[in-house]
Every structure is written in C-alpha cells, then in structure tokens.
C-alpha positions as protocol buffer text, in pm:
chain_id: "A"
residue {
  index: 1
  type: UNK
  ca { x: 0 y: 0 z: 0 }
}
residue {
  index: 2
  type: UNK
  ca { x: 186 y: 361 z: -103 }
}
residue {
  index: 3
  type: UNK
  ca { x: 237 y: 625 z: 175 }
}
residue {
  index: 4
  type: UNK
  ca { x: -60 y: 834 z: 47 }
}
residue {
  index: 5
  type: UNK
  ca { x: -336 y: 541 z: 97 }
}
residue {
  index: 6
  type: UNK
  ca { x: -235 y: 460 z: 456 }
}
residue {
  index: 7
  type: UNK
  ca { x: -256 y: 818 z: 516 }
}
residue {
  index: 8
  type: UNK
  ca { x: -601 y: 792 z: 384 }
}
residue {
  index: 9
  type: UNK
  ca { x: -691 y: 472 z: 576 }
}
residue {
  index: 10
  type: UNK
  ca { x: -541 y: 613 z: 912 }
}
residue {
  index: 11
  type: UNK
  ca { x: -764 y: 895 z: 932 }
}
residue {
  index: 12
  type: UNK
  ca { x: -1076 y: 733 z: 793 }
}
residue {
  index: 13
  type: UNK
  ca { x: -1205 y: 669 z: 1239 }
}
residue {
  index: 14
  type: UNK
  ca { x: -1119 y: 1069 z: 1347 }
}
residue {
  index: 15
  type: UNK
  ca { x: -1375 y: 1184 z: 1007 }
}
residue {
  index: 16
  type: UNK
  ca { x: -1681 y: 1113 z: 1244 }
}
residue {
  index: 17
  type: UNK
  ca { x: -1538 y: 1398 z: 1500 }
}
residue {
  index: 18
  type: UNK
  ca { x: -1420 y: 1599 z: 1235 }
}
residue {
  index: 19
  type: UNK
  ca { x: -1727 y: 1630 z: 1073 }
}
residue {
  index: 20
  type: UNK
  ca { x: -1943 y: 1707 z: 1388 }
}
residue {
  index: 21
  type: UNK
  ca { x: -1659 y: 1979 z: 1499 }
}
residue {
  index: 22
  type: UNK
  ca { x: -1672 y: 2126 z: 1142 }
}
residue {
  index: 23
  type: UNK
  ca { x: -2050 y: 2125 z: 1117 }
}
residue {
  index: 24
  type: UNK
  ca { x: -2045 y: 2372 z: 1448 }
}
residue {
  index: 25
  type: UNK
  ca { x: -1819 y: 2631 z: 1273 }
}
residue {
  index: 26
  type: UNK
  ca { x: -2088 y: 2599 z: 977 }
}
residue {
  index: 27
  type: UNK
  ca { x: -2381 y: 2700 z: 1225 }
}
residue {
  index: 28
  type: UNK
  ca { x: -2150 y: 2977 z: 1377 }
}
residue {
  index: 29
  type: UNK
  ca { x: -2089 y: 3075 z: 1049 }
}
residue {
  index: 30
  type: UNK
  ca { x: -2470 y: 3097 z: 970 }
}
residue {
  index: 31
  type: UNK
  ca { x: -2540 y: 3217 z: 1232 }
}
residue {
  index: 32
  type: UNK
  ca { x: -2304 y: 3556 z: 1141 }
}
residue {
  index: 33
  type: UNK
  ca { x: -2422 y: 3561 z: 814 }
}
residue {
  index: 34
  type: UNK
  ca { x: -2098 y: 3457 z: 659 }
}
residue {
  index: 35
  type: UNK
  ca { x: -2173 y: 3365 z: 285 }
}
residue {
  index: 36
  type: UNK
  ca { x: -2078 y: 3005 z: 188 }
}
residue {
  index: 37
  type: UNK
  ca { x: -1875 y: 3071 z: -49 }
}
residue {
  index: 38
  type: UNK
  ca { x: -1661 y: 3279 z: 193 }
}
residue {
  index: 39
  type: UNK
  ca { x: -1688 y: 2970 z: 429 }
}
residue {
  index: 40
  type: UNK
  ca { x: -1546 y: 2742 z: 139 }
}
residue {
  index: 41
  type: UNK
  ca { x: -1231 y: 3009 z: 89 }
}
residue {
  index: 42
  type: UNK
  ca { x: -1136 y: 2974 z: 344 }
}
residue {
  index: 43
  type: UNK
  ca { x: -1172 y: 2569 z: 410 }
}
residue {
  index: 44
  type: UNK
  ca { x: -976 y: 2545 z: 92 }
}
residue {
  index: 45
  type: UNK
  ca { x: -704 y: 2837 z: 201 }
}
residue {
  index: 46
  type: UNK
  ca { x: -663 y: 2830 z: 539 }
}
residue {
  index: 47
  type: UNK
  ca { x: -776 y: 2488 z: 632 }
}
residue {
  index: 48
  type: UNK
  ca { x: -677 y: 2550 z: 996 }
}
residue {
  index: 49
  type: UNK
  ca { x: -987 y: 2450 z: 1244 }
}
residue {
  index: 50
  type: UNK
  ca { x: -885 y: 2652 z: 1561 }
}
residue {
  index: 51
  type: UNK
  ca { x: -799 y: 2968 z: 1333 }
}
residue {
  index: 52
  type: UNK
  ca { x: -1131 y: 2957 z: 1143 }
}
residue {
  index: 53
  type: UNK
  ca { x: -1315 y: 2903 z: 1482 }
}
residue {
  index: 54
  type: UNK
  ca { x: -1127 y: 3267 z: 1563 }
}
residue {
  index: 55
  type: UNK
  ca { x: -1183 y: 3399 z: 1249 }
}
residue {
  index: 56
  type: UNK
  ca { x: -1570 y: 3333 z: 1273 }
}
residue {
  index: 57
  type: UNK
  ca { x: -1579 y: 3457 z: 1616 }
}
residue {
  index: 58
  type: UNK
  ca { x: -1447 y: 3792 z: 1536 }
}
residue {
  index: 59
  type: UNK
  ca { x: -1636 y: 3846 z: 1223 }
}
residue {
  index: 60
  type: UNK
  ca { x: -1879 y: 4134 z: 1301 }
}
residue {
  index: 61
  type: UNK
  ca { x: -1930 y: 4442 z: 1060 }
}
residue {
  index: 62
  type: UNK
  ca { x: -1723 y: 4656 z: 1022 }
}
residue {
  index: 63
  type: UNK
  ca { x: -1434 y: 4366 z: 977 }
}
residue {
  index: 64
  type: UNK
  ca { x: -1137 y: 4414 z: 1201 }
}
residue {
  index: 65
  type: UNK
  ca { x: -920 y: 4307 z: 956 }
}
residue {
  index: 66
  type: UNK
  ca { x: -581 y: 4377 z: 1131 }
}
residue {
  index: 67
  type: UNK
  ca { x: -661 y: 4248 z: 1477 }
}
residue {
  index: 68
  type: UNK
  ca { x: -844 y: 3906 z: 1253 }
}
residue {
  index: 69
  type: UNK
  ca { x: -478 y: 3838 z: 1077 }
}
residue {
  index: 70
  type: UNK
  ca { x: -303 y: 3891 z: 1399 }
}
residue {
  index: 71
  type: UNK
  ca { x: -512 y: 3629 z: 1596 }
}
residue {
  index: 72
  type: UNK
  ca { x: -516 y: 3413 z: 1288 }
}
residue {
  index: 73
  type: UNK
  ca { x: -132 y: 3468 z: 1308 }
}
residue {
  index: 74
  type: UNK
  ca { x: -133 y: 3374 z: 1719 }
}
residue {
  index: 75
  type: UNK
  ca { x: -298 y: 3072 z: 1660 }
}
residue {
  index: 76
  type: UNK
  ca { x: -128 y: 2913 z: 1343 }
}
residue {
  index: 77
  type: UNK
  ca { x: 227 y: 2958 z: 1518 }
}
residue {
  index: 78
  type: UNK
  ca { x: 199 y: 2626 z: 1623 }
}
residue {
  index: 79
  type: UNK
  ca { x: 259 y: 2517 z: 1270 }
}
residue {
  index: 80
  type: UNK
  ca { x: 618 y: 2653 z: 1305 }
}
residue {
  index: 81
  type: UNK
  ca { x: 671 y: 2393 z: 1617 }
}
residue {
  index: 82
  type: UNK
  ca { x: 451 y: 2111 z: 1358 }
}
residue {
  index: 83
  type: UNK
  ca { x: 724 y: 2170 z: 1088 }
}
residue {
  index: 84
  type: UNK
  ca { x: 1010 y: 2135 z: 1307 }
}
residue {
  index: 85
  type: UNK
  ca { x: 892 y: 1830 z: 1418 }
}
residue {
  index: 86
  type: UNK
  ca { x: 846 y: 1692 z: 1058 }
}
residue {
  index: 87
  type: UNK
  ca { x: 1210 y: 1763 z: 961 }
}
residue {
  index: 88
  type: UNK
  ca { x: 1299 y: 1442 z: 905 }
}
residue {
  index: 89
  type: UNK
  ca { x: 1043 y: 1351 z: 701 }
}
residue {
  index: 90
  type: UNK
  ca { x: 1092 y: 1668 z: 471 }
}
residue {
  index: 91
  type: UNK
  ca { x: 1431 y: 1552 z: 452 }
}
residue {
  index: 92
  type: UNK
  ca { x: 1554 y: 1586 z: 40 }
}
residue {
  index: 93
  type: UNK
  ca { x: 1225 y: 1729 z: -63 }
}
residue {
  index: 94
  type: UNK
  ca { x: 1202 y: 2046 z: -181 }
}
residue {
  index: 95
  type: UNK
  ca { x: 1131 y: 2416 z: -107 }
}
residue {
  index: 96
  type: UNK
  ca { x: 789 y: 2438 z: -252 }
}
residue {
  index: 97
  type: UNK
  ca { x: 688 y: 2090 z: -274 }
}
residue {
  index: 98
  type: UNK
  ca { x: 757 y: 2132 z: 168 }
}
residue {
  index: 99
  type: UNK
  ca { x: 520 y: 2424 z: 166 }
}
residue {
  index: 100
  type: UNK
  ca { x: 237 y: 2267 z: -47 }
}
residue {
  index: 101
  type: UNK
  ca { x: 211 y: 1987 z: 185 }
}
residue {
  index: 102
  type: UNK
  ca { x: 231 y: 2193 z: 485 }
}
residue {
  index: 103
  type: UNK
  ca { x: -67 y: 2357 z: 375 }
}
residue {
  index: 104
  type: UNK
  ca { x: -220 y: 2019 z: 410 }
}
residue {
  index: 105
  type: UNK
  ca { x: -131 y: 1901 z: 771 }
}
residue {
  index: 106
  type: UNK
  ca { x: -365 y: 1920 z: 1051 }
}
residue {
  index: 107
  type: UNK
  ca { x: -304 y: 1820 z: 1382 }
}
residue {
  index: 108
  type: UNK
  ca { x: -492 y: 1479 z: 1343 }
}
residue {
  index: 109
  type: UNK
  ca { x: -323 y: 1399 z: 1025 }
}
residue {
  index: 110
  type: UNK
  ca { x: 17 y: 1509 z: 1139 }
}
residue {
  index: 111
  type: UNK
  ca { x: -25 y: 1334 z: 1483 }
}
residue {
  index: 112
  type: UNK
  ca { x: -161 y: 1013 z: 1271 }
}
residue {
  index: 113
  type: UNK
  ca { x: 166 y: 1051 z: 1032 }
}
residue {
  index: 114
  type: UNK
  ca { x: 458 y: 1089 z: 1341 }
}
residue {
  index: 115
  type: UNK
  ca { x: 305 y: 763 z: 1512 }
}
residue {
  index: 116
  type: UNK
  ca { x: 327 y: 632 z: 1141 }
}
residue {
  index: 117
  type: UNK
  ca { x: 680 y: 734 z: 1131 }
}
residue {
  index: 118
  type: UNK
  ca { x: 732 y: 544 z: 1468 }
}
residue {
  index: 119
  type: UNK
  ca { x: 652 y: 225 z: 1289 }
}
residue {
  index: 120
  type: UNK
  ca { x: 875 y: 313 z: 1009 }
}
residue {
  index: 121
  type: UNK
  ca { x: 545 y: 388 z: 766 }
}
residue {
  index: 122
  type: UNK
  ca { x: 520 y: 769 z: 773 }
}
residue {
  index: 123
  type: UNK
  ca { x: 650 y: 993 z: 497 }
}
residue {
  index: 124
  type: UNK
  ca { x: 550 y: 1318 z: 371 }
}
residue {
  index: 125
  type: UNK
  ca { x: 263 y: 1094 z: 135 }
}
residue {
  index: 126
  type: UNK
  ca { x: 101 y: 969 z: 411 }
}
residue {
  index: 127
  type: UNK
  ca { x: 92 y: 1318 z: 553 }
}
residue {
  index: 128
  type: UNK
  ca { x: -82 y: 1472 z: 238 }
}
residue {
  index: 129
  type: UNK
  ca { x: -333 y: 1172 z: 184 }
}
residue {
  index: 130
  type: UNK
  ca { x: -482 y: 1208 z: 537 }
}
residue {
  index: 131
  type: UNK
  ca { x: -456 y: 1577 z: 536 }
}
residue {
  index: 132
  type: UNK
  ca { x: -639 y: 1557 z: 157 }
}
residue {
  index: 133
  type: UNK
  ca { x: -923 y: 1331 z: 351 }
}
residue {
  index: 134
  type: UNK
  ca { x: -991 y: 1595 z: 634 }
}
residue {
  index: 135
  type: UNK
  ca { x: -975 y: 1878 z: 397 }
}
residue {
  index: 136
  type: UNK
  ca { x: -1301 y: 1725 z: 200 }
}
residue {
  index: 137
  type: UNK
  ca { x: -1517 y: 1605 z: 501 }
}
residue {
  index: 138
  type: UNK
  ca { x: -1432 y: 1942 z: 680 }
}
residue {
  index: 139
  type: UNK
  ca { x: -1578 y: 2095 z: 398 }
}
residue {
  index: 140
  type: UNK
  ca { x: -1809 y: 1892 z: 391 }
}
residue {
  index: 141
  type: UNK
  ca { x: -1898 y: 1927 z: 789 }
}
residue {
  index: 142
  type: UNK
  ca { x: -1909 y: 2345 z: 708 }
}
residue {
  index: 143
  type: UNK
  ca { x: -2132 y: 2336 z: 434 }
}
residue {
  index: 144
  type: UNK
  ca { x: -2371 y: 2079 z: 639 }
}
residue {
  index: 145
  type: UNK
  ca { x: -2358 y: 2301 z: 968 }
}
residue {
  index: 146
  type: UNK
  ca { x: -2430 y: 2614 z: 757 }
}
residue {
  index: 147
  type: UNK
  ca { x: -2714 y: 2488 z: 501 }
}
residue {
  index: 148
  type: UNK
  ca { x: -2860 y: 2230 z: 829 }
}
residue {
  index: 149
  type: UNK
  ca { x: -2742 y: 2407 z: 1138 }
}
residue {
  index: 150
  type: UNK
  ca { x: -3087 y: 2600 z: 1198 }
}
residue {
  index: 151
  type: UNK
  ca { x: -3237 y: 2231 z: 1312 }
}
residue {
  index: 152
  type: UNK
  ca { x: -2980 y: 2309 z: 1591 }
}
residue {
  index: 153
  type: UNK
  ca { x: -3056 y: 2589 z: 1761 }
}
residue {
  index: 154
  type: UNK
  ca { x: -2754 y: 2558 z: 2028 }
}
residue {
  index: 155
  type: UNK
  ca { x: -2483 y: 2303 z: 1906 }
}
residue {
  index: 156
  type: UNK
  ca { x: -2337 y: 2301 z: 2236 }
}
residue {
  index: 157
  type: UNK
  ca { x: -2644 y: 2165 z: 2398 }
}
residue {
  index: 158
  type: UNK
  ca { x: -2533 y: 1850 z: 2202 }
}
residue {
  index: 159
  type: UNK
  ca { x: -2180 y: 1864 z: 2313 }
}
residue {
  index: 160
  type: UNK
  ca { x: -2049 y: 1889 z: 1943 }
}
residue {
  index: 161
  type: UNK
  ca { x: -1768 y: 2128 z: 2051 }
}
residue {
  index: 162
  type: UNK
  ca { x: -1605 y: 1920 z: 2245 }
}
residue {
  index: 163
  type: UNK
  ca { x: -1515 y: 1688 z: 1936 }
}
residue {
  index: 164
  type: UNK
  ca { x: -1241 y: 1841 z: 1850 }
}
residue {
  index: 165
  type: UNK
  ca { x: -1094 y: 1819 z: 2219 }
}
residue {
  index: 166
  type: UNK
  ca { x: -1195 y: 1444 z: 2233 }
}
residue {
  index: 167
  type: UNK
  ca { x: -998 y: 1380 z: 1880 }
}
residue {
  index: 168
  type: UNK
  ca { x: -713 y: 1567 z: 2018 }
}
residue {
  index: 169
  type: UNK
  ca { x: -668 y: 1375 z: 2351 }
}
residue {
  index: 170
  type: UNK
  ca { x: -694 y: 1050 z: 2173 }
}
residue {
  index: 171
  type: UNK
  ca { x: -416 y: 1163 z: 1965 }
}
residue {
  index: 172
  type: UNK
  ca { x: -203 y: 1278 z: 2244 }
}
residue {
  index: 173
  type: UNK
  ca { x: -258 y: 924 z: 2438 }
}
residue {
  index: 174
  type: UNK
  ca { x: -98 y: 713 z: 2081 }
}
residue {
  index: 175
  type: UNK
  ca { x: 191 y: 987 z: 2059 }
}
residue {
  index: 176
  type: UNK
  ca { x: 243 y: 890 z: 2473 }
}
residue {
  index: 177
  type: UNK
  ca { x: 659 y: 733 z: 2497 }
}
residue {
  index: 178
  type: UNK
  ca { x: 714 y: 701 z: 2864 }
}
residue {
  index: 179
  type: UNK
  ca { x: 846 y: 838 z: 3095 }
}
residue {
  index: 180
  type: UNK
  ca { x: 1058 y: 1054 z: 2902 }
}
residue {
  index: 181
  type: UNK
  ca { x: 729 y: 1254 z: 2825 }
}
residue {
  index: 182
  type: UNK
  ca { x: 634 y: 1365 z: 3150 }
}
residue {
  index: 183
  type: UNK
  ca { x: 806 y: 1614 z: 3267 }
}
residue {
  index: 184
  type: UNK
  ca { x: 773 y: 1830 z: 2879 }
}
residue {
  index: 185
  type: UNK
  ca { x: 435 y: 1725 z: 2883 }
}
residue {
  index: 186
  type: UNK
  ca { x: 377 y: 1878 z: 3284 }
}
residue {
  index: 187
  type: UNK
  ca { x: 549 y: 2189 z: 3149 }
}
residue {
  index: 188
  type: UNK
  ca { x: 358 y: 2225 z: 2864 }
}
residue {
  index: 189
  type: UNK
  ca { x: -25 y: 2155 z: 3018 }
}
residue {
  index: 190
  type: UNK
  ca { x: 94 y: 2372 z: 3307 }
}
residue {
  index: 191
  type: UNK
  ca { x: 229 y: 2704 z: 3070 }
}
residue {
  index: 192
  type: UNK
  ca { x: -114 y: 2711 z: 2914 }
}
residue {
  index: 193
  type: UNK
  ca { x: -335 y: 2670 z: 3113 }
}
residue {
  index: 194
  type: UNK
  ca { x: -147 y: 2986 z: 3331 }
}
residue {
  index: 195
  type: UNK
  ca { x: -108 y: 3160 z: 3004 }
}
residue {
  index: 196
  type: UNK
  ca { x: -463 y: 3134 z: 2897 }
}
residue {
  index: 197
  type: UNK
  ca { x: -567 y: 3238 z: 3282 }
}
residue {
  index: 198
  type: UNK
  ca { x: -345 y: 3566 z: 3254 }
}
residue {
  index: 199
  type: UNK
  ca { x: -293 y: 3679 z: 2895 }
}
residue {
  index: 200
  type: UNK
  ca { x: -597 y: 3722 z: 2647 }
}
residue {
  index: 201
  type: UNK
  ca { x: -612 y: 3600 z: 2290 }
}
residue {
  index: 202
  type: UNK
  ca { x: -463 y: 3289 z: 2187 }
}
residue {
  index: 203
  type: UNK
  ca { x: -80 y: 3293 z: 2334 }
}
residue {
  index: 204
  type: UNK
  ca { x: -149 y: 2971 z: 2553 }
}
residue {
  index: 205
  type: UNK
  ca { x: -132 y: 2715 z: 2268 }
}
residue {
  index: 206
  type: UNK
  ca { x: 211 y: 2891 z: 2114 }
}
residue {
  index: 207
  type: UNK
  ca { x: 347 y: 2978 z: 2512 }
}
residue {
  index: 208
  type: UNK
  ca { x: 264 y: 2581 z: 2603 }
}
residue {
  index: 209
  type: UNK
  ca { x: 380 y: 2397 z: 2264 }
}
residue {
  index: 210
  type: UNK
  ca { x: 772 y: 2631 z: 2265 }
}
residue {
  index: 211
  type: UNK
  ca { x: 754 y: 2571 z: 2628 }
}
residue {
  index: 212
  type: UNK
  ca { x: 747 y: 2186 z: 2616 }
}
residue {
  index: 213
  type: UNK
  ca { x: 948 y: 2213 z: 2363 }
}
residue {
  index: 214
  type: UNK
  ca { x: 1241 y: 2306 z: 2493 }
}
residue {
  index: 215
  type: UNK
  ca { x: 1161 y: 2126 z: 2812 }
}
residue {
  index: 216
  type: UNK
  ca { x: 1141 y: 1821 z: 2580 }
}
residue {
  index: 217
  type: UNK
  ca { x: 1473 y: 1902 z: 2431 }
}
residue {
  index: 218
  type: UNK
  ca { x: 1732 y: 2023 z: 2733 }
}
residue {
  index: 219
  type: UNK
  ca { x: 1508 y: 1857 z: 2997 }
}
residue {
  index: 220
  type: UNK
  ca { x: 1684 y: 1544 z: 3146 }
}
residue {
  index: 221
  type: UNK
  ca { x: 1737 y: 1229 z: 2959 }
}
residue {
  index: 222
  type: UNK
  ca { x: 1525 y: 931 z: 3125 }
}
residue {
  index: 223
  type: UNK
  ca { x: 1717 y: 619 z: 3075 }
}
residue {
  index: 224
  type: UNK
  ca { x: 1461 y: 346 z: 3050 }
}
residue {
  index: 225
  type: UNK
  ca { x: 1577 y: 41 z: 3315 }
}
residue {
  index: 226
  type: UNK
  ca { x: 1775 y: -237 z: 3234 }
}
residue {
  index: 227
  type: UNK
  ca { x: 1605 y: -578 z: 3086 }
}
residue {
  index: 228
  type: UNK
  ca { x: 1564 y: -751 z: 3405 }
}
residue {
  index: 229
  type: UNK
  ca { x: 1617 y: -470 z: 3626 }
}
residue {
  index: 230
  type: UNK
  ca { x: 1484 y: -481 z: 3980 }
}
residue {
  index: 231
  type: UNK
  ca { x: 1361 y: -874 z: 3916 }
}
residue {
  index: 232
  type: UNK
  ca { x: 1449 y: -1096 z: 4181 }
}
C-alpha cells in the first residue's frame, strides 16, 4: 500500500469527529451571516480549524481586519513547532513541494503521520493523503452546519464542541513514549493553562507547545531500566 493510501486509511475513524466539529463552525458561520462561499475560501485556504473558529468569532461588521490576521497569526504559530517536528520527514524534498504539503497538515493527520513514522510507515505521502481526507469532510462538515445548522438551535447543547478536544486527547494518548514525556508534557499543560488564565487572545497554545518544547529538548534524559532490572 503507497504512503498516500495509509494516510487515507489512518484517518478514515477521526472523520466522524471531524465532521461534527466542522459542522459547528458551519452553524456559527450561519449564524453571522458569513456567505458560503466565503466559508469554502477559506476551508480550501486556510484549512486551519482553531484559526477559522477565531476567524468566525471575530467576524462582526465593520471587519477588524488587522486584529483578525493577527489572531489568525497567534494561533497558526503552532505550525512553526509542527514543521520542526516533521524535519525528518521533509528531509531531500524540496522548497515548494515542503510548503504545499504543509498547507495540508492538521493536527490529526500530522499526529496520525509521526506515530506512522514510529513504525517506520510515515513519509510526507502519508501526511498529504490524510490531510487531503480531512480537507473534503471538513468541507463537507461546514457546508452541512451552515445549510442544516438552523435544526440546531444551540450546538453546544449536544456537546459537538467538544469533538475536537476528544480527537485531540486520543491523539495525544498514541503519541504517549514514557516516561521521558512527563516532565515536557507537565510543562507544557501547566504554561497554558497559566497563560490562557493571565494573557488574552490565543498565546497559551504557542506559550505551552515552545515551552514543552524546549523542556522536551534540554530537559533530562530518562534512561529506560535495564532488561531484568529490579527482578528478583
């Protein structure tokens, strides 16, 4: 099977969630009046769930078009820490054929594609196909939230926006190595949720993911025990 098909088959379970999370920006995006084909743009541009969810939020007459791009901006940071991490699999490819599939990764595909690449299966194929796959059903979700979301008058009363938080903690639990996680992992949970508390806007996700970085990467080496260790 090529790299591109078990990108598709990996992220064939998380479409249920991301349907029902897109299909809530849809009815927030009805529900401001947002034409669809705006919606569309920018599924097909941005493609970037937590920046659209912003976007939407802030779009009231007349636009605030600086303060939108610098939250958009805030938010999408995290995609420098994403493309760090996928330096390896980059590796030989080149300038613009790194940036086209960039535009493609989402969190679930990406986090699908590095536990891929723990198996020895992930590539920068597998990357596009499963970001290709949640590109069309998030569409898809938008357009069926905006055209169908007035037979929901409060999507929240249905707990659909929590999806995307249920998909996301899944994924964190398969990316899970040991011991070696904990402490960057502490760090990171800990710097957002402080940042968030104190500082408006969207800092906590880039504060929390540079933060565990670094932890992650001059924290102290955990040396799993010995074979045998501590057995009588």
């Amino acid at each position: 099977m090529s790299g591109f098909m078990r990108g598709v088959r990996a992220n064939v379970p998380l479409l249920p969630s991301v349907v029902a999370y897109a299909a809530v920006l849809g009815v927030l995006a009805a529900q401001k009046s947002i034409a669809w084909v705006d919606m569309m743009a920018l599924n097909v541009l941005m493609f970037a769930g937590s920046a659209q969810f912003v976007l939407v939020d802030m779009w009231n007459a007349p636009l605030p078009v600086l303060e939108m791009i610098l939250a958009v901006l805030v938010v999408n940071l995290r995609y420098a820490l994403i493309g760090a991490s996928l330096k390896d699999l980059f590796a030989g490819q080149g300038l613009l054929k790194r940036l086209g599939i960039m535009h493609f990764v989402a969190d679930e595909n990406w986090a699908m594609t590095m536990v891929a690449a723990r198996k020895g299966e992930g590539d920068v194929f597998h990357l596009l196909g499963g970001g290709l796959l949640l590109m069309l059903f998030w569409s898809i979700g938008t357009m069926a939230g905006m055209f169908f979301g007035g037979l929901i008058p409060d999507p929240k009363m249905l707990a659909l926006d929590f999806a995307f938080t249920a998909v996301f903690s899944a994924l964190a639990v398969s990316l899970w190595q040991g011991r070696q996680d904990v402490l960057p992992w502490l760090v990171a949970i800990s710097a957002s949720v402080l940042t968030e508390h104190f500082v408006p806007g969207k800092w906590y996700i880039l504060v929390g993911g540079i933060l565990g970085a670094v932890c992650a990467a001059f924290g102290p080496e955990v040396v799993p025990a010995a074979e045998g260790e501590g057995k009588a």
